[in-house]
Amino acid sequence: MYEEALSAPAVVARQLAADHTAYAALGESLRQQPPSSLLTVARGSSDHAAHYLAYLVMARLGRLVTSLPMSLVTLYQSRLVCDGLVSLAFSQSGQSPDLVAPTRFLRDGGARTVAFVNAEGSPLAEAAQHVFPLHAGAERSVAATKSYIAQLVAGARVVAAWQGDDDLLAALQQLPQVLEQAAALRWDVAVDVLREADRLFVIGRGTGLPIAMEAALKFKETCGIQAEAFSGAEVKHGPMALVEEGYPMLVFAPRGPAQAGLLALADEMRGRGARVLLAAPAGTPGAELPLVCSGSEDLDPIAVVQSFYPMVEALSRARGNNPDQPRHLAKVTKTH
C-alpha cells in the first residue's frame, strides 16, 4: 500500500500524457449535445471518486448529477429513461456485475456511457461506449490508493475538456510535481493521536467531502477504526451528540469556499473538548497537518488524499495490522 501510494505521482504523469484526443472528443460531445441528465455508477473508493467528479460538474457546469442505486437495474428491473442521459462508471477491476449490467442496460437504451477503469479488457470496459484507462498499472494492495487518485484526475480531465478550461488543464499538468510534494509531508502527529482510537469523525465539504469519505473508508479497512465521514454542515445536526472530551476528529480544510466554515467548525469542536486534527495549508492557525496547494483550488483535494495515504498506512502498522491484507476483504468485490 505504501509503495503504491507513493507511485501515484508517476501514475498521474503517465495518465496525463495519454488519451488527449479521447478526452477532447468527449468534451466536444458534451458541449454539442448537452446531457439532459447524468448518472455515476460506482462502489467503494470508486464511488468516492465519482462523487468528486459529480461535485465538479454541478459546481462548474450547473448540471445535476445523480449516483445510481445499481439495484434499480439489477434487482428491481426499473425501465429507466435513457434519452439524453450520460452515465459515468468508475471501477478498478471493471468486473463487478452491478456496474457492468447497468452500463449495458443504459447503453442499449441509447445513453452515452463512459467508463474510467484500470483494467482495459474488463467487462465494464467492453460494455461502455467511451473508455478512459486509468494507467495505474497493477494494484496489489487490497486498499486502493494510486487507482483512486488516478480516478480523481480522470474526472477532473473530463470537466476541463467539457468546459474547455485552459487554466484547469494547465493546473492538471502541474499535478505530478504537486503530488510529489504532498506525499513527502509528515503527518506523524495523526499516528500518535489515533493509535488507540476506536471511533473517529472525518470532516470535509464541497470537493473535499469525497476525500473525507475515502479517508473514513481507509480508516475502517486498514486500521479497524469505526470512522464516519460527514459534511462540515451535516455534522452539526445529529452526529454532534456523540462529541465528548477527547473525541477524535479529522478535519480536511483545503482552500476554497468551504474552508472558512471548516476552520470555524474545528475551533468550535475544540471548544466542546474534541481532539481535532486539522489538515490545512501551511501557516493556517491550528493546523497540525500541512497541505500542499495545487494550481487550482478544485484540484487541492487530490493533494490532500496523497498526503493522507502514507499516514493511514503507518497508522495501520502502528496498531498491529497489515494494511496490505485487511481482514475479510479481497481485491475484487463482485456484487449484484
CSV table of C-alpha atoms in Angstrom, one decimal:
chain,number,residue,atom,x,y,z
A,1,MET,CA,0.0,0.0,0.0
A,2,TYR,CA,2.8,2.4,0.9
A,3,GLU,CA,4.7,1.8,-2.3
A,4,GLU,CA,1.6,2.1,-4.4
A,5,ALA,CA,0.5,5.3,-2.7
A,6,LEU,CA,4.0,6.9,-3.3
A,7,SER,CA,3.8,5.8,-7.0
A,8,ALA,CA,0.7,7.9,-7.6
A,9,PRO,CA,2.5,11.0,-8.9
A,10,ALA,CA,4.2,8.8,-11.6
A,11,VAL,CA,0.8,7.3,-12.4
A,12,VAL,CA,-0.8,10.7,-12.8
A,13,ALA,CA,2.0,11.8,-15.1
A,14,ARG,CA,1.5,8.7,-17.2
A,15,GLN,CA,-2.2,9.3,-17.4
A,16,LEU,CA,-1.9,13.0,-18.3
A,17,ALA,CA,0.4,12.1,-21.2
A,18,ALA,CA,-2.2,9.8,-22.7
A,19,ASP,CA,-5.7,9.9,-24.3
A,20,HIS,CA,-5.8,13.6,-25.1
A,21,THR,CA,-7.9,13.0,-28.2
A,22,ALA,CA,-10.4,10.8,-26.4
A,23,TYR,CA,-10.9,13.4,-23.6
A,24,ALA,CA,-11.2,16.2,-26.1
A,25,ALA,CA,-13.7,14.2,-28.1
A,26,LEU,CA,-15.9,13.5,-25.1
A,27,GLY,CA,-15.7,17.2,-24.1
A,28,GLU,CA,-16.8,18.2,-27.6
A,29,SER,CA,-19.7,15.7,-27.5
A,30,LEU,CA,-20.9,17.0,-24.2
A,31,ARG,CA,-20.8,20.6,-25.5
A,32,GLN,CA,-22.5,19.8,-28.8
A,33,GLN,CA,-25.1,17.5,-27.2
A,34,PRO,CA,-25.6,18.7,-23.6
A,35,PRO,CA,-26.9,15.8,-21.5
A,36,SER,CA,-30.4,16.0,-20.1
A,37,SER,CA,-29.2,14.1,-17.1
A,38,LEU,CA,-26.0,12.5,-15.7
A,39,LEU,CA,-25.5,9.4,-13.6
A,40,THR,CA,-22.5,8.0,-11.8
A,41,VAL,CA,-22.1,4.2,-11.4
A,42,ALA,CA,-19.6,3.0,-8.8
A,43,ARG,CA,-19.0,1.5,-5.4
A,44,GLY,CA,-16.4,1.8,-2.6
A,45,SER,CA,-13.4,4.1,-3.3
A,46,SER,CA,-14.5,4.4,-6.9
A,47,ASP,CA,-17.8,5.8,-5.7
A,48,HIS,CA,-15.9,8.5,-3.8
A,49,ALA,CA,-14.1,9.4,-6.9
A,50,ALA,CA,-17.4,9.6,-8.7
A,51,HIS,CA,-18.7,12.0,-6.1
A,52,TYR,CA,-15.7,14.3,-6.7
A,53,LEU,CA,-16.5,14.4,-10.5
A,54,ALA,CA,-20.1,14.9,-9.7
A,55,TYR,CA,-19.4,17.9,-7.5
A,56,LEU,CA,-17.1,19.5,-10.1
A,57,VAL,CA,-19.8,19.0,-12.8
A,58,MET,CA,-22.5,20.5,-10.6
A,59,ALA,CA,-20.4,23.4,-9.3
A,60,ARG,CA,-18.7,24.3,-12.6
A,61,LEU,CA,-21.2,23.4,-15.2
A,62,GLY,CA,-24.5,23.6,-13.4
A,63,ARG,CA,-25.6,20.1,-14.4
A,64,LEU,CA,-27.2,17.9,-11.7
A,65,VAL,CA,-25.6,14.5,-11.3
A,66,THR,CA,-27.2,11.5,-9.6
A,67,SER,CA,-25.5,8.5,-8.1
A,68,LEU,CA,-27.3,5.4,-9.5
A,69,PRO,CA,-28.5,2.8,-7.0
A,70,MET,CA,-27.5,-0.1,-9.2
A,71,SER,CA,-30.2,-2.4,-7.7
A,72,LEU,CA,-32.7,-0.3,-9.7
A,73,VAL,CA,-31.4,-2.2,-12.7
A,74,THR,CA,-30.0,-5.4,-11.3
A,75,LEU,CA,-32.8,-6.3,-8.8
A,76,TYR,CA,-35.8,-4.1,-9.5
A,77,GLN,CA,-35.6,-4.1,-13.3
A,78,SER,CA,-36.6,-0.5,-13.4
A,79,ARG,CA,-37.1,0.7,-17.0
A,80,LEU,CA,-35.0,3.9,-16.7
A,81,VAL,CA,-35.5,6.5,-19.3
A,82,CYS,CA,-32.2,6.9,-21.2
A,83,ASP,CA,-32.9,9.7,-23.6
A,84,GLY,CA,-30.2,12.3,-23.3
A,85,LEU,CA,-28.6,10.5,-20.4
A,86,VAL,CA,-24.8,10.3,-19.8
A,87,SER,CA,-23.6,7.6,-17.4
A,88,LEU,CA,-20.1,7.7,-15.9
A,89,ALA,CA,-18.9,4.4,-14.4
A,90,PHE,CA,-15.8,4.2,-12.2
A,91,SER,CA,-14.0,0.9,-11.3
A,92,GLN,CA,-10.6,-0.5,-10.8
A,93,SER,CA,-11.2,-4.1,-11.9
A,94,GLY,CA,-14.2,-3.5,-14.1
A,95,GLN,CA,-15.6,-6.9,-13.1
A,96,SER,CA,-18.4,-6.3,-10.7
A,97,PRO,CA,-21.8,-7.3,-12.3
A,98,ASP,CA,-23.7,-4.5,-10.7
A,99,LEU,CA,-21.5,-2.0,-12.6
A,100,VAL,CA,-21.5,-3.9,-15.9
A,101,ALA,CA,-25.2,-4.7,-16.1
A,102,PRO,CA,-26.4,-1.1,-15.7
A,103,THR,CA,-23.8,0.2,-18.1
A,104,ARG,CA,-25.0,-2.3,-20.7
A,105,PHE,CA,-28.7,-1.5,-20.0
A,106,LEU,CA,-28.1,2.2,-20.3
A,107,ARG,CA,-26.1,1.9,-23.5
A,108,ASP,CA,-28.7,-0.4,-25.0
A,109,GLY,CA,-31.3,2.3,-24.1
A,110,GLY,CA,-29.5,5.0,-26.0
A,111,ALA,CA,-27.5,6.7,-23.3
A,112,ARG,CA,-23.9,7.8,-23.8
A,113,THR,CA,-21.9,5.5,-21.5
A,114,VAL,CA,-18.4,6.3,-20.1
A,115,ALA,CA,-16.1,4.1,-18.0
A,116,PHE,CA,-13.0,5.0,-16.1
A,117,VAL,CA,-11.3,1.7,-15.4
A,118,ASN,CA,-7.9,0.3,-14.6
A,119,ALA,CA,-8.4,-3.0,-16.4
A,120,GLU,CA,-8.8,-2.1,-20.1
A,121,GLY,CA,-10.0,-5.5,-21.2
A,122,SER,CA,-12.6,-5.9,-18.4
A,123,PRO,CA,-16.3,-6.5,-18.9
A,124,LEU,CA,-17.1,-2.9,-17.9
A,125,ALA,CA,-14.7,-1.5,-20.5
A,126,GLU,CA,-16.4,-3.7,-23.1
A,127,ALA,CA,-19.8,-2.5,-22.0
A,128,ALA,CA,-19.1,1.2,-22.2
A,129,GLN,CA,-19.1,3.4,-25.3
A,130,HIS,CA,-16.2,5.7,-24.1
A,131,VAL,CA,-13.4,4.1,-22.1
A,132,PHE,CA,-10.7,6.0,-20.3
A,133,PRO,CA,-7.9,3.9,-18.9
A,134,LEU,CA,-6.5,5.0,-15.5
A,135,HIS,CA,-3.0,3.9,-16.5
A,136,ALA,CA,-2.3,3.0,-12.8
A,137,GLY,CA,-0.7,-0.4,-13.5
A,138,ALA,CA,-1.4,-3.5,-11.5
A,139,GLU,CA,-2.5,-2.7,-7.9
A,140,ARG,CA,-1.6,-5.4,-5.4
A,141,SER,CA,-2.8,-3.8,-2.2
A,142,VAL,CA,-6.4,-4.5,-1.4
A,143,ALA,CA,-6.8,-0.9,-0.2
A,144,ALA,CA,-6.8,1.2,-3.4
A,145,THR,CA,-4.6,4.3,-3.5
A,146,LYS,CA,-2.9,5.1,-6.8
A,147,SER,CA,-6.0,4.0,-8.8
A,148,TYR,CA,-8.3,6.2,-6.6
A,149,ILE,CA,-6.0,9.2,-7.3
A,150,ALA,CA,-6.0,8.3,-11.0
A,151,GLN,CA,-9.8,8.3,-11.0
A,152,LEU,CA,-9.9,11.7,-9.4
A,153,VAL,CA,-7.6,13.1,-12.1
A,154,ALA,CA,-9.6,11.4,-14.8
A,155,GLY,CA,-12.8,13.1,-13.6
A,156,ALA,CA,-11.1,16.5,-13.5
A,157,ARG,CA,-9.9,15.9,-17.0
A,158,VAL,CA,-13.4,15.3,-18.2
A,159,VAL,CA,-14.6,18.6,-16.6
A,160,ALA,CA,-11.7,20.5,-18.1
A,161,ALA,CA,-12.4,19.1,-21.5
A,162,TRP,CA,-16.1,19.8,-21.2
A,163,GLN,CA,-15.5,23.4,-20.2
A,164,GLY,CA,-12.6,23.9,-22.5
A,165,ASP,CA,-10.9,25.4,-19.4
A,166,ASP,CA,-7.2,26.1,-20.2
A,167,ASP,CA,-6.4,27.1,-16.6
A,168,LEU,CA,-7.7,23.8,-15.2
A,169,LEU,CA,-5.9,21.9,-17.9
A,170,ALA,CA,-2.6,23.7,-17.0
A,171,ALA,CA,-3.1,23.0,-13.3
A,172,LEU,CA,-3.6,19.3,-14.1
A,173,GLN,CA,-0.3,19.2,-15.9
A,174,GLN,CA,1.4,20.5,-12.7
A,175,LEU,CA,-0.2,17.8,-10.6
A,176,PRO,CA,2.6,15.2,-10.6
A,177,GLN,CA,5.0,17.7,-9.0
A,178,VAL,CA,2.4,18.8,-6.6
A,179,LEU,CA,1.6,15.3,-5.6
A,180,GLU,CA,5.3,14.5,-5.0
A,181,GLN,CA,5.4,17.4,-2.5
A,182,ALA,CA,2.2,16.2,-0.9
A,183,ALA,CA,3.5,12.7,-0.5
A,184,ALA,CA,6.6,13.9,1.3
A,185,LEU,CA,4.6,15.8,4.1
A,186,ARG,CA,4.8,14.3,7.5
A,187,TRP,CA,1.6,13.7,9.4
A,188,ASP,CA,3.2,11.8,12.3
A,189,VAL,CA,1.1,13.6,14.9
A,190,ALA,CA,-2.0,11.9,13.5
A,191,VAL,CA,-0.5,8.5,14.0
A,192,ASP,CA,0.3,9.4,17.6
A,193,VAL,CA,-3.2,10.8,18.3
A,194,LEU,CA,-5.1,7.9,16.6
A,195,ARG,CA,-3.0,4.9,17.6
A,196,GLU,CA,-5.5,3.9,20.3
A,197,ALA,CA,-8.7,5.4,18.8
A,198,ASP,CA,-11.7,3.2,18.2
A,199,ARG,CA,-14.0,5.8,16.6
A,200,LEU,CA,-13.5,8.9,14.6
A,201,PHE,CA,-15.3,11.7,12.6
A,202,VAL,CA,-13.7,12.7,9.2
A,203,ILE,CA,-15.0,16.1,8.1
A,204,GLY,CA,-14.9,17.7,4.7
A,205,ARG,CA,-17.2,19.8,2.5
A,206,GLY,CA,-17.7,20.6,-1.2
A,207,THR,CA,-15.0,19.0,-3.3
A,208,GLY,CA,-13.3,17.9,-0.1
A,209,LEU,CA,-16.2,15.7,1.1
A,210,PRO,CA,-15.3,12.8,-1.3
A,211,ILE,CA,-11.8,12.8,0.2
A,212,ALA,CA,-13.3,12.6,3.7
A,213,MET,CA,-15.4,9.7,2.6
A,214,GLU,CA,-12.4,7.9,1.2
A,215,ALA,CA,-10.4,8.6,4.3
A,216,ALA,CA,-13.1,7.2,6.5
A,217,LEU,CA,-13.2,4.0,4.4
A,218,LYS,CA,-9.4,3.6,4.7
A,219,PHE,CA,-9.6,4.0,8.5
A,220,LYS,CA,-12.1,1.2,8.6
A,221,GLU,CA,-10.5,-1.2,6.2
A,222,THR,CA,-6.8,-0.8,7.2
A,223,CYS,CA,-7.0,0.3,10.8
A,224,GLY,CA,-10.2,-1.2,12.2
A,225,ILE,CA,-11.4,2.2,13.4
A,226,GLN,CA,-15.2,3.0,13.2
A,227,ALA,CA,-14.7,6.1,11.1
A,228,GLU,CA,-17.6,8.2,9.7
A,229,ALA,CA,-17.4,10.9,7.1
A,230,PHE,CA,-19.6,13.9,7.4
A,231,SER,CA,-20.1,17.3,5.7
A,232,GLY,CA,-19.0,20.1,7.9
A,233,ALA,CA,-22.6,21.3,7.8
A,234,GLU,CA,-24.2,17.8,8.4
A,235,VAL,CA,-22.1,17.0,11.5
A,236,LYS,CA,-23.7,19.9,13.4
A,237,HIS,CA,-27.0,18.0,13.4
A,238,GLY,CA,-27.4,14.6,15.0
A,239,PRO,CA,-23.8,13.5,15.0
A,240,MET,CA,-22.9,16.4,17.3
A,241,ALA,CA,-24.4,14.4,20.2
A,242,LEU,CA,-21.5,11.9,20.1
A,243,VAL,CA,-18.8,14.5,20.6
A,244,GLU,CA,-17.3,14.4,24.1
A,245,GLU,CA,-14.0,15.2,25.8
A,246,GLY,CA,-11.2,13.7,23.7
A,247,TYR,CA,-13.4,12.6,20.8
A,248,PRO,CA,-11.1,12.4,17.7
A,249,MET,CA,-12.0,14.4,14.6
A,250,LEU,CA,-10.0,14.8,11.4
A,251,VAL,CA,-11.0,18.0,9.5
A,252,PHE,CA,-9.8,18.5,5.9
A,253,ALA,CA,-9.8,22.2,5.2
A,254,PRO,CA,-8.1,22.9,1.8
A,255,ARG,CA,-8.6,26.2,0.0
A,256,GLY,CA,-11.9,27.1,-1.4
A,257,PRO,CA,-15.4,28.4,-0.5
A,258,ALA,CA,-15.8,25.7,2.2
A,259,GLN,CA,-12.6,26.4,4.1
A,260,ALA,CA,-13.8,29.3,6.4
A,261,GLY,CA,-16.7,27.2,7.7
A,262,LEU,CA,-14.5,24.2,8.3
A,263,LEU,CA,-11.9,26.3,10.2
A,264,ALA,CA,-14.7,27.7,12.3
A,265,LEU,CA,-16.0,24.2,12.9
A,266,ALA,CA,-12.6,23.0,14.0
A,267,ASP,CA,-12.5,25.8,16.6
A,268,GLU,CA,-16.0,25.0,17.8
A,269,MET,CA,-15.2,21.3,18.2
A,270,ARG,CA,-12.1,22.1,20.2
A,271,GLY,CA,-14.3,24.2,22.5
A,272,ARG,CA,-16.5,21.1,23.0
A,273,GLY,CA,-13.5,19.0,24.0
A,274,ALA,CA,-12.9,17.2,20.8
A,275,ARG,CA,-9.3,16.2,19.8
A,276,VAL,CA,-9.3,18.0,16.4
A,277,LEU,CA,-6.6,17.1,13.8
A,278,LEU,CA,-6.8,20.0,11.3
A,279,ALA,CA,-5.4,19.5,7.8
A,280,ALA,CA,-5.0,22.9,6.1
A,281,PRO,CA,-2.4,24.8,4.1
A,282,ALA,CA,0.8,25.5,6.0
A,283,GLY,CA,0.5,28.6,8.1
A,284,THR,CA,-3.2,28.2,8.9
A,285,PRO,CA,-3.8,28.7,12.6
A,286,GLY,CA,-4.3,25.5,14.4
A,287,ALA,CA,-3.3,23.3,11.5
A,288,GLU,CA,-1.2,20.3,12.7
A,289,LEU,CA,-1.3,18.5,9.3
A,290,PRO,CA,0.0,20.7,6.5
A,291,LEU,CA,-1.5,20.6,3.0
A,292,VAL,CA,0.1,21.4,-0.4
A,293,CYS,CA,-1.7,23.8,-2.7
A,294,SER,CA,-2.1,22.9,-6.4
A,295,GLY,CA,-2.6,25.1,-9.4
A,296,SER,CA,-6.4,25.1,-8.8
A,297,GLU,CA,-8.5,25.1,-5.7
A,298,ASP,CA,-10.6,22.4,-7.3
A,299,LEU,CA,-7.6,20.1,-7.5
A,300,ASP,CA,-6.3,20.6,-4.0
A,301,PRO,CA,-8.4,17.7,-2.6
A,302,ILE,CA,-6.3,15.3,-4.8
A,303,ALA,CA,-3.2,16.6,-3.0
A,304,VAL,CA,-5.0,16.1,0.4
A,305,VAL,CA,-5.5,12.4,-0.2
A,306,GLN,CA,-2.0,11.9,-1.4
A,307,SER,CA,-0.8,13.2,1.9
A,308,PHE,CA,-3.3,11.1,3.8
A,309,TYR,CA,-2.4,7.7,2.4
A,310,PRO,CA,1.1,7.3,3.9
A,311,MET,CA,-0.2,8.4,7.3
A,312,VAL,CA,-3.1,5.9,7.4
A,313,GLU,CA,-0.7,3.1,6.2
A,314,ALA,CA,1.7,4.0,9.0
A,315,LEU,CA,-1.2,4.1,11.5
A,316,SER,CA,-2.4,0.7,10.4
A,317,ARG,CA,1.0,-0.8,11.2
A,318,ALA,CA,1.3,1.1,14.5
A,319,ARG,CA,-2.0,-0.6,15.5
A,320,GLY,CA,-0.6,-4.0,14.7
A,321,ASN,CA,-2.5,-4.5,11.4
A,322,ASN,CA,-1.3,-5.4,7.9
A,323,PRO,CA,-2.6,-2.7,5.6
A,324,ASP,CA,-1.8,-4.8,2.6
A,325,GLN,CA,-4.2,-7.6,3.6
A,326,PRO,CA,-7.2,-6.2,5.6
A,327,ARG,CA,-9.2,-9.0,7.2
A,328,HIS,CA,-12.4,-10.2,5.4
A,329,LEU,CA,-11.5,-8.2,2.3
A,330,ALA,CA,-10.5,-9.2,-1.3
A,331,LYS,CA,-9.1,-7.0,-4.1
A,332,VAL,CA,-12.0,-7.7,-6.4
A,333,THR,CA,-15.6,-7.5,-5.0
A,334,LYS,CA,-18.4,-8.8,-7.2
A,335,THR,CA,-21.9,-7.7,-6.1
A,336,HIS,CA,-25.2,-8.0,-7.9
